[in-house]
mmCIF file of C-alpha atoms in Angstrom:
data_model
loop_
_atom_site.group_PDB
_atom_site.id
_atom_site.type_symbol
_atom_site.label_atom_id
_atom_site.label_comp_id
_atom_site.label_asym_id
_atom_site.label_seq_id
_atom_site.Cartn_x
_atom_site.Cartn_y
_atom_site.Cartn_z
ATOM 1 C CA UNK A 8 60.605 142.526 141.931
ATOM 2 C CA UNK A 9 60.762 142.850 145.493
ATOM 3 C CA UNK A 10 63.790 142.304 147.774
ATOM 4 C CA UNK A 11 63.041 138.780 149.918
ATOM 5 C CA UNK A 12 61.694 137.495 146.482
ATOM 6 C CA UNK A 13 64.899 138.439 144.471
ATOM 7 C CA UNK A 14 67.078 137.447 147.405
ATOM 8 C CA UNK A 15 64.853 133.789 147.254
ATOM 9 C CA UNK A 16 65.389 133.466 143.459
ATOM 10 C CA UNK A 17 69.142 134.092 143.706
ATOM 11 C CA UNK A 18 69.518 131.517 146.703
ATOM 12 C CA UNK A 19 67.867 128.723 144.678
ATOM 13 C CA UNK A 20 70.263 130.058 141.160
ATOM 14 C CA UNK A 21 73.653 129.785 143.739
ATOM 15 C CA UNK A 22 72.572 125.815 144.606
ATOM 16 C CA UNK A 23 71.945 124.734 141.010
ATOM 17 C CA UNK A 24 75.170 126.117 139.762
ATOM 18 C CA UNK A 25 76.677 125.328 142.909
ATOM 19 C CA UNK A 26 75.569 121.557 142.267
ATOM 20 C CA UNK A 27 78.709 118.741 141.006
ATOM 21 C CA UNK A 28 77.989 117.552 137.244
ATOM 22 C CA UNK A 29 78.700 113.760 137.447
ATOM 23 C CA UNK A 30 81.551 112.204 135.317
ATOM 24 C CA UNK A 31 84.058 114.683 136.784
ATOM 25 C CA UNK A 32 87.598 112.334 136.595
ATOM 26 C CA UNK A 33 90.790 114.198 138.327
ATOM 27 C CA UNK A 34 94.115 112.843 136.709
ATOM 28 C CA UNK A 35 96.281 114.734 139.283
ATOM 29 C CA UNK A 36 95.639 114.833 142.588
ATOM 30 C CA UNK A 37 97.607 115.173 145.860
ATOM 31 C CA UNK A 38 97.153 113.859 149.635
ATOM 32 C CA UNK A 39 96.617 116.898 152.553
ATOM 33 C CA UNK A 40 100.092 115.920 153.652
ATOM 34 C CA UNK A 41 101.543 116.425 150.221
ATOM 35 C CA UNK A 42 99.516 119.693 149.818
ATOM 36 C CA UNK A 43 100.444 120.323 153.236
ATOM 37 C CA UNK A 44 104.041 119.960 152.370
ATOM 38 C CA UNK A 45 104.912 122.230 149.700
ATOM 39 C CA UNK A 46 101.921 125.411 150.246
ATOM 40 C CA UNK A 47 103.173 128.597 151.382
ATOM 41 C CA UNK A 48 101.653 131.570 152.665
ATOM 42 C CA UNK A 49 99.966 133.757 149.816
ATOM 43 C CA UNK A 50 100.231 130.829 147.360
ATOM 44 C CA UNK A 51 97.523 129.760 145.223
ATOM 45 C CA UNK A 52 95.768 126.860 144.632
ATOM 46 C CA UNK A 53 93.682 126.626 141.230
ATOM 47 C CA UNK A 54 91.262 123.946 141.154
ATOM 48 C CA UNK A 55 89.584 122.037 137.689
ATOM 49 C CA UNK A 56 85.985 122.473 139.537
ATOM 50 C CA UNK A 57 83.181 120.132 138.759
ATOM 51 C CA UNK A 58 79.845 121.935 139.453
ATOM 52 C CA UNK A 59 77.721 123.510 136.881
ATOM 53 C CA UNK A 60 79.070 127.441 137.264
ATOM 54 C CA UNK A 61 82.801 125.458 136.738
ATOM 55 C CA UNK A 62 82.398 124.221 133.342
ATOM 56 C CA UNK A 63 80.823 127.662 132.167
ATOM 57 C CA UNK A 64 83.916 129.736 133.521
ATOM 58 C CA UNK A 65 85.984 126.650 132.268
ATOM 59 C CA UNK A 66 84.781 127.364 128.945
ATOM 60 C CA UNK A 67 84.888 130.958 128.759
ATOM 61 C CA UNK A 68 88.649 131.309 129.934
ATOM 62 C CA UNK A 69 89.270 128.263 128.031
ATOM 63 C CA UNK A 70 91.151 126.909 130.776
ATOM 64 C CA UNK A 71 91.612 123.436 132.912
ATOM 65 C CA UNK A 72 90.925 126.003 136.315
ATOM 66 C CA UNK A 73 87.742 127.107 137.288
ATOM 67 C CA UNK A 74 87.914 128.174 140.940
ATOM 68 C CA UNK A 75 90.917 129.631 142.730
ATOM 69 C CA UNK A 76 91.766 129.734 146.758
ATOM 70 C CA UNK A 77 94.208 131.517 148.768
ATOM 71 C CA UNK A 78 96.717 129.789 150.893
ATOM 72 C CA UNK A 79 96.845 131.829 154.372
ATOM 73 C CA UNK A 80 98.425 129.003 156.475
ATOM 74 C CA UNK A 81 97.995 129.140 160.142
ATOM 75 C CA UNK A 82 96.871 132.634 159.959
ATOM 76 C CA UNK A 83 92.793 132.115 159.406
ATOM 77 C CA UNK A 84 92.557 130.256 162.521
ATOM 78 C CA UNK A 85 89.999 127.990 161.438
ATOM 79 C CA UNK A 86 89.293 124.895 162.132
ATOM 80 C CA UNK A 87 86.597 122.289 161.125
ATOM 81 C CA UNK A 88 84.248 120.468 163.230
ATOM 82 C CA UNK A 89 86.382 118.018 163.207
ATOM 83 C CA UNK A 90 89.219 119.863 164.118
ATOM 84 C CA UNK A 91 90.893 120.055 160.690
ATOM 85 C CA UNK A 92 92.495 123.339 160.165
ATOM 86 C CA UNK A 93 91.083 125.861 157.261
ATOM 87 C CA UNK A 94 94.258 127.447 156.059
ATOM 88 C CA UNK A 95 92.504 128.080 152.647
ATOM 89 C CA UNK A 96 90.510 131.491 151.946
ATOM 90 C CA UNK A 97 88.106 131.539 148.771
ATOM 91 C CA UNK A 98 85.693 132.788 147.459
ATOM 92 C CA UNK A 99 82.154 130.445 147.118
ATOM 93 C CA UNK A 100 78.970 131.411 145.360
ATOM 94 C CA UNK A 101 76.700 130.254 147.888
ATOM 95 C CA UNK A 102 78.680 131.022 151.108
ATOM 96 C CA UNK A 103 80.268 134.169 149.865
ATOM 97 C CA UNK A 104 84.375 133.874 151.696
ATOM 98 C CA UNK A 105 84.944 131.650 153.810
ATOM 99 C CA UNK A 106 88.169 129.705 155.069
ATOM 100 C CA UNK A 107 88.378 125.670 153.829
ATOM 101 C CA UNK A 108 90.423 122.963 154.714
ATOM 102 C CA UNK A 109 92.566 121.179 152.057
ATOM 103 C CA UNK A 110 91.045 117.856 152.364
ATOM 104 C CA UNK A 111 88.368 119.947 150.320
ATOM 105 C CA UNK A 112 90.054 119.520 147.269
ATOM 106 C CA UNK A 113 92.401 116.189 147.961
ATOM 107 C CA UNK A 114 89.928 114.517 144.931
ATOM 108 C CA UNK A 115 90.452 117.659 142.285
ATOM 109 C CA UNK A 116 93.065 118.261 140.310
ATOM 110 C CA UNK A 117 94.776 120.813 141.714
ATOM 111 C CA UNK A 118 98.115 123.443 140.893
ATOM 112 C CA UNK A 119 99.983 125.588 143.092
ATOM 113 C CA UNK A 120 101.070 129.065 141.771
ATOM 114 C CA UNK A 121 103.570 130.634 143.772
ATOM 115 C CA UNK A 122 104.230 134.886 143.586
ATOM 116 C CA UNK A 123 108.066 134.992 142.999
ATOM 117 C CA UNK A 124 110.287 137.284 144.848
ATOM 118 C CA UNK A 125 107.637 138.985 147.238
ATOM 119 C CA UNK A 126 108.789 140.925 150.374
ATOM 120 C CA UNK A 127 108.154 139.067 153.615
ATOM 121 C CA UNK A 128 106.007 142.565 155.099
ATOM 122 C CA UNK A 129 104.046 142.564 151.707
ATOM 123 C CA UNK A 130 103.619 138.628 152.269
ATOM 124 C CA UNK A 131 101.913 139.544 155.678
ATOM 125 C CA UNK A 132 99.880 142.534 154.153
ATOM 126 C CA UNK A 133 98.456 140.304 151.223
ATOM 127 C CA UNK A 134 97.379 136.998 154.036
ATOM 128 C CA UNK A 135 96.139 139.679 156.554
ATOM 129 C CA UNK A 136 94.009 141.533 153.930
ATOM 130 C CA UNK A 137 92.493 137.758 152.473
ATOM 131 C CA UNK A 138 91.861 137.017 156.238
ATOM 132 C CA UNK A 139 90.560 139.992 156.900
ATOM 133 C CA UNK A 140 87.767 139.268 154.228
ATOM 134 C CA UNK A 141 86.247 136.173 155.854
ATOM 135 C CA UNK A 142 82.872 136.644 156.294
ATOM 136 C CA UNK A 143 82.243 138.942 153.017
ATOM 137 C CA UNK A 144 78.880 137.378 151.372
ATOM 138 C CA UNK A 145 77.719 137.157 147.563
ATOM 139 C CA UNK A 146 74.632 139.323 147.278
ATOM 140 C CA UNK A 147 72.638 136.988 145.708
ATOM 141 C CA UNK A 148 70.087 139.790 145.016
ATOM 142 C CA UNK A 149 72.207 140.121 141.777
ATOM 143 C CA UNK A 150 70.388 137.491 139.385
ATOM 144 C CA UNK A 151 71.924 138.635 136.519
ATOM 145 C CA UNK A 152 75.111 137.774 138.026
ATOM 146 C CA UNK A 153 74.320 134.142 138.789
ATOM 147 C CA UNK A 154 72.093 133.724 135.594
ATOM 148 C CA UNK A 155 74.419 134.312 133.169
ATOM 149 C CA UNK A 156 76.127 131.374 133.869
ATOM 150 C CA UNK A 157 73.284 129.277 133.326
ATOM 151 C CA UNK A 158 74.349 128.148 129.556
ATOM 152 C CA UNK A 159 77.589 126.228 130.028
ATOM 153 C CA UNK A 160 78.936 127.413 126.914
ATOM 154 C CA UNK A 161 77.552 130.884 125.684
ATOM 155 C CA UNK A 162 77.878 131.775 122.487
ATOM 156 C CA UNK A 163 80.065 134.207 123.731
ATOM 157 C CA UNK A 164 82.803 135.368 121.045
ATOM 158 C CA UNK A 165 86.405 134.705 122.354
ATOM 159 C CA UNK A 166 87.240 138.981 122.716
ATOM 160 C CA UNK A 167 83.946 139.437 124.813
ATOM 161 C CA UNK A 168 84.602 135.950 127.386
ATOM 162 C CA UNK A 169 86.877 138.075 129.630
ATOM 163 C CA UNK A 170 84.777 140.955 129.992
ATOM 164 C CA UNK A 171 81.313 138.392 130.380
ATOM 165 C CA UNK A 172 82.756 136.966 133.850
ATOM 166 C CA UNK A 173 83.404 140.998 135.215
ATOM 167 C CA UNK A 174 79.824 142.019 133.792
ATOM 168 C CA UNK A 175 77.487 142.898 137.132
ATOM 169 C CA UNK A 176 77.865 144.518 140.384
ATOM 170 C CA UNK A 177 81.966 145.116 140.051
ATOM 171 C CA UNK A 178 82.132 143.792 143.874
ATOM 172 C CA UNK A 179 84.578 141.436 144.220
ATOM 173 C CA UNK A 180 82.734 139.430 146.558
ATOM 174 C CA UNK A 181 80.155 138.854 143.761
ATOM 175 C CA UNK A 182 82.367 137.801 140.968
ATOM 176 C CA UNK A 183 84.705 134.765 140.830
ATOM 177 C CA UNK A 184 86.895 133.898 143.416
ATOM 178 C CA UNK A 185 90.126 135.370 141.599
ATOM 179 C CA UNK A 186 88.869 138.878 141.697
ATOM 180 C CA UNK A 187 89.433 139.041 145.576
ATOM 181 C CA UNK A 188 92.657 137.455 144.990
ATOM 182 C CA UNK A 189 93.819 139.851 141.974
ATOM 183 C CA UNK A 190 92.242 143.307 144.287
ATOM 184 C CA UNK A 191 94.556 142.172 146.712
ATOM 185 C CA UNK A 192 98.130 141.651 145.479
ATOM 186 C CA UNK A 193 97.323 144.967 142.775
ATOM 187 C CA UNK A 194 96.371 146.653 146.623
ATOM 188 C CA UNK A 195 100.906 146.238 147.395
ATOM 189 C CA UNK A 196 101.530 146.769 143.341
ATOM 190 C CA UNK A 197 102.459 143.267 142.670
ATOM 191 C CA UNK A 198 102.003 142.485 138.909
ATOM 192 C CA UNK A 199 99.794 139.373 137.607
ATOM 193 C CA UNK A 200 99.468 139.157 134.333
ATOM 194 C CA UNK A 201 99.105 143.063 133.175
ATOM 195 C CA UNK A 202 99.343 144.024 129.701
ATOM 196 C CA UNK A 203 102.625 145.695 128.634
ATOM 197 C CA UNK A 204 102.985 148.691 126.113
ATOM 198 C CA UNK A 205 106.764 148.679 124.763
ATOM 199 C CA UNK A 206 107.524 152.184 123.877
ATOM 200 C CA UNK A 207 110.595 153.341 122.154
ATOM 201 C CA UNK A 208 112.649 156.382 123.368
ATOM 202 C CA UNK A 209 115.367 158.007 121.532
ATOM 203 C CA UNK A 210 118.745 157.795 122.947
ATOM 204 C CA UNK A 211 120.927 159.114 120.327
ATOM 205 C CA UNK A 212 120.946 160.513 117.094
ATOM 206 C CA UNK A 213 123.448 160.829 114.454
ATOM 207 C CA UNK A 214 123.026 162.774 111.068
ATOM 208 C CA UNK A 215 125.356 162.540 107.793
ATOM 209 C CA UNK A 216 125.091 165.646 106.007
ATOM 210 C CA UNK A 217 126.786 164.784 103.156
ATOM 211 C CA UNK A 218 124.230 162.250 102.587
ATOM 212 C CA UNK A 219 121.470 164.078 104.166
ATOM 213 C CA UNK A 220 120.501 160.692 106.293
ATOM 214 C CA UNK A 221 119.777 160.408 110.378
ATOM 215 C CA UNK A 222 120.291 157.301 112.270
ATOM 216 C CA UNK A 223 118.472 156.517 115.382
ATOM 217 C CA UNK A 224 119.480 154.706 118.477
ATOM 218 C CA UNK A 225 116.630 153.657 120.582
ATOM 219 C CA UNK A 226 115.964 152.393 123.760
ATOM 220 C CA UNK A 227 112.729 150.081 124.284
ATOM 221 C CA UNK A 228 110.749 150.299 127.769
ATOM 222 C CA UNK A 229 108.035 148.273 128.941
ATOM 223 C CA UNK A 230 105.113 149.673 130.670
ATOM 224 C CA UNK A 231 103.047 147.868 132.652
ATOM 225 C CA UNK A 232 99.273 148.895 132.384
ATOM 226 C CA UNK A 233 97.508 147.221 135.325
ATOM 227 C CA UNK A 234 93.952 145.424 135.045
ATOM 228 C CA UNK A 235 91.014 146.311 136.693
ATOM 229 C CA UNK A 236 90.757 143.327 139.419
ATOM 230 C CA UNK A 237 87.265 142.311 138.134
ATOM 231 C CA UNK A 238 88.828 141.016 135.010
ATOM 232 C CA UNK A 239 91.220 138.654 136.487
ATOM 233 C CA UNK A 240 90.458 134.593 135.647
ATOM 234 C CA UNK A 241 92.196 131.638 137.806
ATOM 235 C CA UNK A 242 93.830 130.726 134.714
ATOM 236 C CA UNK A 243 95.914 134.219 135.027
ATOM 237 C CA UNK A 244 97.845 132.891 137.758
ATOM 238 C CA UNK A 245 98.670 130.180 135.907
ATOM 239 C CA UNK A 246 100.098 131.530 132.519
ATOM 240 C CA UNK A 247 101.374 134.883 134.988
ATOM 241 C CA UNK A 248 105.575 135.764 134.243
ATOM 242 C CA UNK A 249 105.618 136.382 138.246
ATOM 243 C CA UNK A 250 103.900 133.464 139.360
ATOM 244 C CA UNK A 251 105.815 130.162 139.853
ATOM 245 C CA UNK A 252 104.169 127.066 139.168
ATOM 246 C CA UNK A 253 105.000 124.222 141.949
ATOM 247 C CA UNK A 254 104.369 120.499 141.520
ATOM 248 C CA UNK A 255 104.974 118.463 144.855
ATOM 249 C CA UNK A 256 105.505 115.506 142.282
ATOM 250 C CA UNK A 257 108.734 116.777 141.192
ATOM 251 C CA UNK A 258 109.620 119.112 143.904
ATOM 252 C CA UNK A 259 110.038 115.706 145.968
ATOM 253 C CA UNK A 260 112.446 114.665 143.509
ATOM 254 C CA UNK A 261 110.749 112.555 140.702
ATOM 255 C CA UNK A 262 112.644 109.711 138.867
ATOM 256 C CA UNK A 263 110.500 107.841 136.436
ATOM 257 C CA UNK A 264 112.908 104.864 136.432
ATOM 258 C CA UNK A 265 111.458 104.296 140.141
ATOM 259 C CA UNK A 266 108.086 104.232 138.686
ATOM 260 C CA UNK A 267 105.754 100.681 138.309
ATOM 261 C CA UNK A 268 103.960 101.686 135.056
ATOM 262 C CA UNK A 269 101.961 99.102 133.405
ATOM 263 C CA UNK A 270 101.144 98.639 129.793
ATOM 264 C CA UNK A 271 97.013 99.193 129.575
ATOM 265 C CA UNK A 272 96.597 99.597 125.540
ATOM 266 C CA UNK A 273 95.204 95.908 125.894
ATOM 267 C CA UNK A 274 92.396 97.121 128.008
ATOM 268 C CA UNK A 275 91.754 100.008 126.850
ATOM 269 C CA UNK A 276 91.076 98.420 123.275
ATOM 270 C CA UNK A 277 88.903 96.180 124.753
ATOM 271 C CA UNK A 278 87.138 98.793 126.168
ATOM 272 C CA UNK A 279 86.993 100.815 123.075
ATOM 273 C CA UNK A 280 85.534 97.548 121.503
ATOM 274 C CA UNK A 281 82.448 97.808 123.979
ATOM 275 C CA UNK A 282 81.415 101.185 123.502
#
């Protein structure tokens, strides 16, 4: 199969997964200014996608979040035609990384995850880097990277789902928008969701002779094994120990006695009489 041909088949693959499945309905969503509000640099924002590729990852993490973006602020000096800043840095399938502006997502449902305690030079290394990578393009010459998502739920089993979304090329600028992400906070040795081997070490030791028996003291330590970056999922950031999870909703002080909530069972048994 020559190259232009390949390169042809894999542009038409990125637009038909790339293409919104109708009946998408968003139960949380914020304004830009609300976004706006509450984002800092090297946050992320996971979004519940709605195009065809969306509900396949969807399914195979088994998670609300199908796409994840970076949060670089002012730093990506982007703007729209418009004139709308692009503080956002993500991955996309048919325009490889590119900066977006938030208004992108203002009809998604949407969660900020927030990496606790970093240092304010690896804060700059970790937006520079994602900023940096604007420009990097999906090489769509790759089919089998783009055509295994054409079933929206494989009969994958559960062990193998992980490993389906790294299969291919191993270039982060081919795989799902979290590998990027994941490559670069593992590049300053910050931890996302790694799996950790407890391993006991002997401390002490005390031995009755009399009775012939020893008694051990131990000390448990956990060691962090890190994953490869290809294997990272949006939903990682999510369930992560050392990611915080920030809703604007109740960072803005919620009281649900300030709340006009009216009682809809009425309607929605007459709608449930229809159907």
């Amino acid at each position: 199969m020559s190259g232009p041909f390949r390169l042809n088949i894999g542009r038409r693959l990125a637009r038909y997964l790339s293409a919104p499945i109708p009946g998408y309905e968003p139960f949380c969503t914020y304004d830009v200014p609300v976004l706006e509000a509450h984002l800092q640099p090297a946050d992320i924002l996971l979004v519940e996608g709605d195009t065809r590729i969306s509900t396949a990852i969807k399914y195979l993490t088994q998670s609300t979040w199908s796409h994840s973006a970076f949060y670089a602020g002012d730093a990506t000096g982007v703007f729209t035609d418009d004139g709308e800043p692009c503080p956002l840095v993500e991955a996309e399938l048919a325009h490889g990384v590119i900066a977006s502006p938030l208004s992108k997502y203002r009809a998604f449902n949407t969660r900020i995850c927030r990496p606790v305690g970093l240092t304010v030079e690896d804060r700059d290394t970790v937006v520079k880097s994602m900023v940096d990578s604007i420009g990097l393009g999906y090489d769509l010459k790759h089919i089998f990277d783009l055509a295994r998502y054409l079933l929206r739920t494989p009969p994958i089993p559960i062990r193998y789902r992980r490993r389906m979304l790294a299969f291919g090329s191993g270039d982060p600028s081919r795989a799902i928008c979290s590998t990027l992400i994941a490559e670069t906070f593992q590049s300053i040795r910050y931890p996302i969701l790694p799996r950790v081997e407890k391993k006991k070490t002997v401390i002490s030791k005390y031995h009755n002779r009399r009775l012939q028996i020893s008694l051990y003291h131990y000390s448990v330590q956990e060691i962090l094994h890190i994953r490869h970056h290809s294997l990272f999922t949006p939903r990682d950031f999510d369930v992560s120990p050392y990611f915080k999870v920030i809703k604007p909703t109740v960072e803005t002080g919620f009281d649900y006695r300030k709340l006009r909530i009216e009682d809809s069972s009425e309607a929605d048994a007459a709608d449930a009489s229809t159907q």
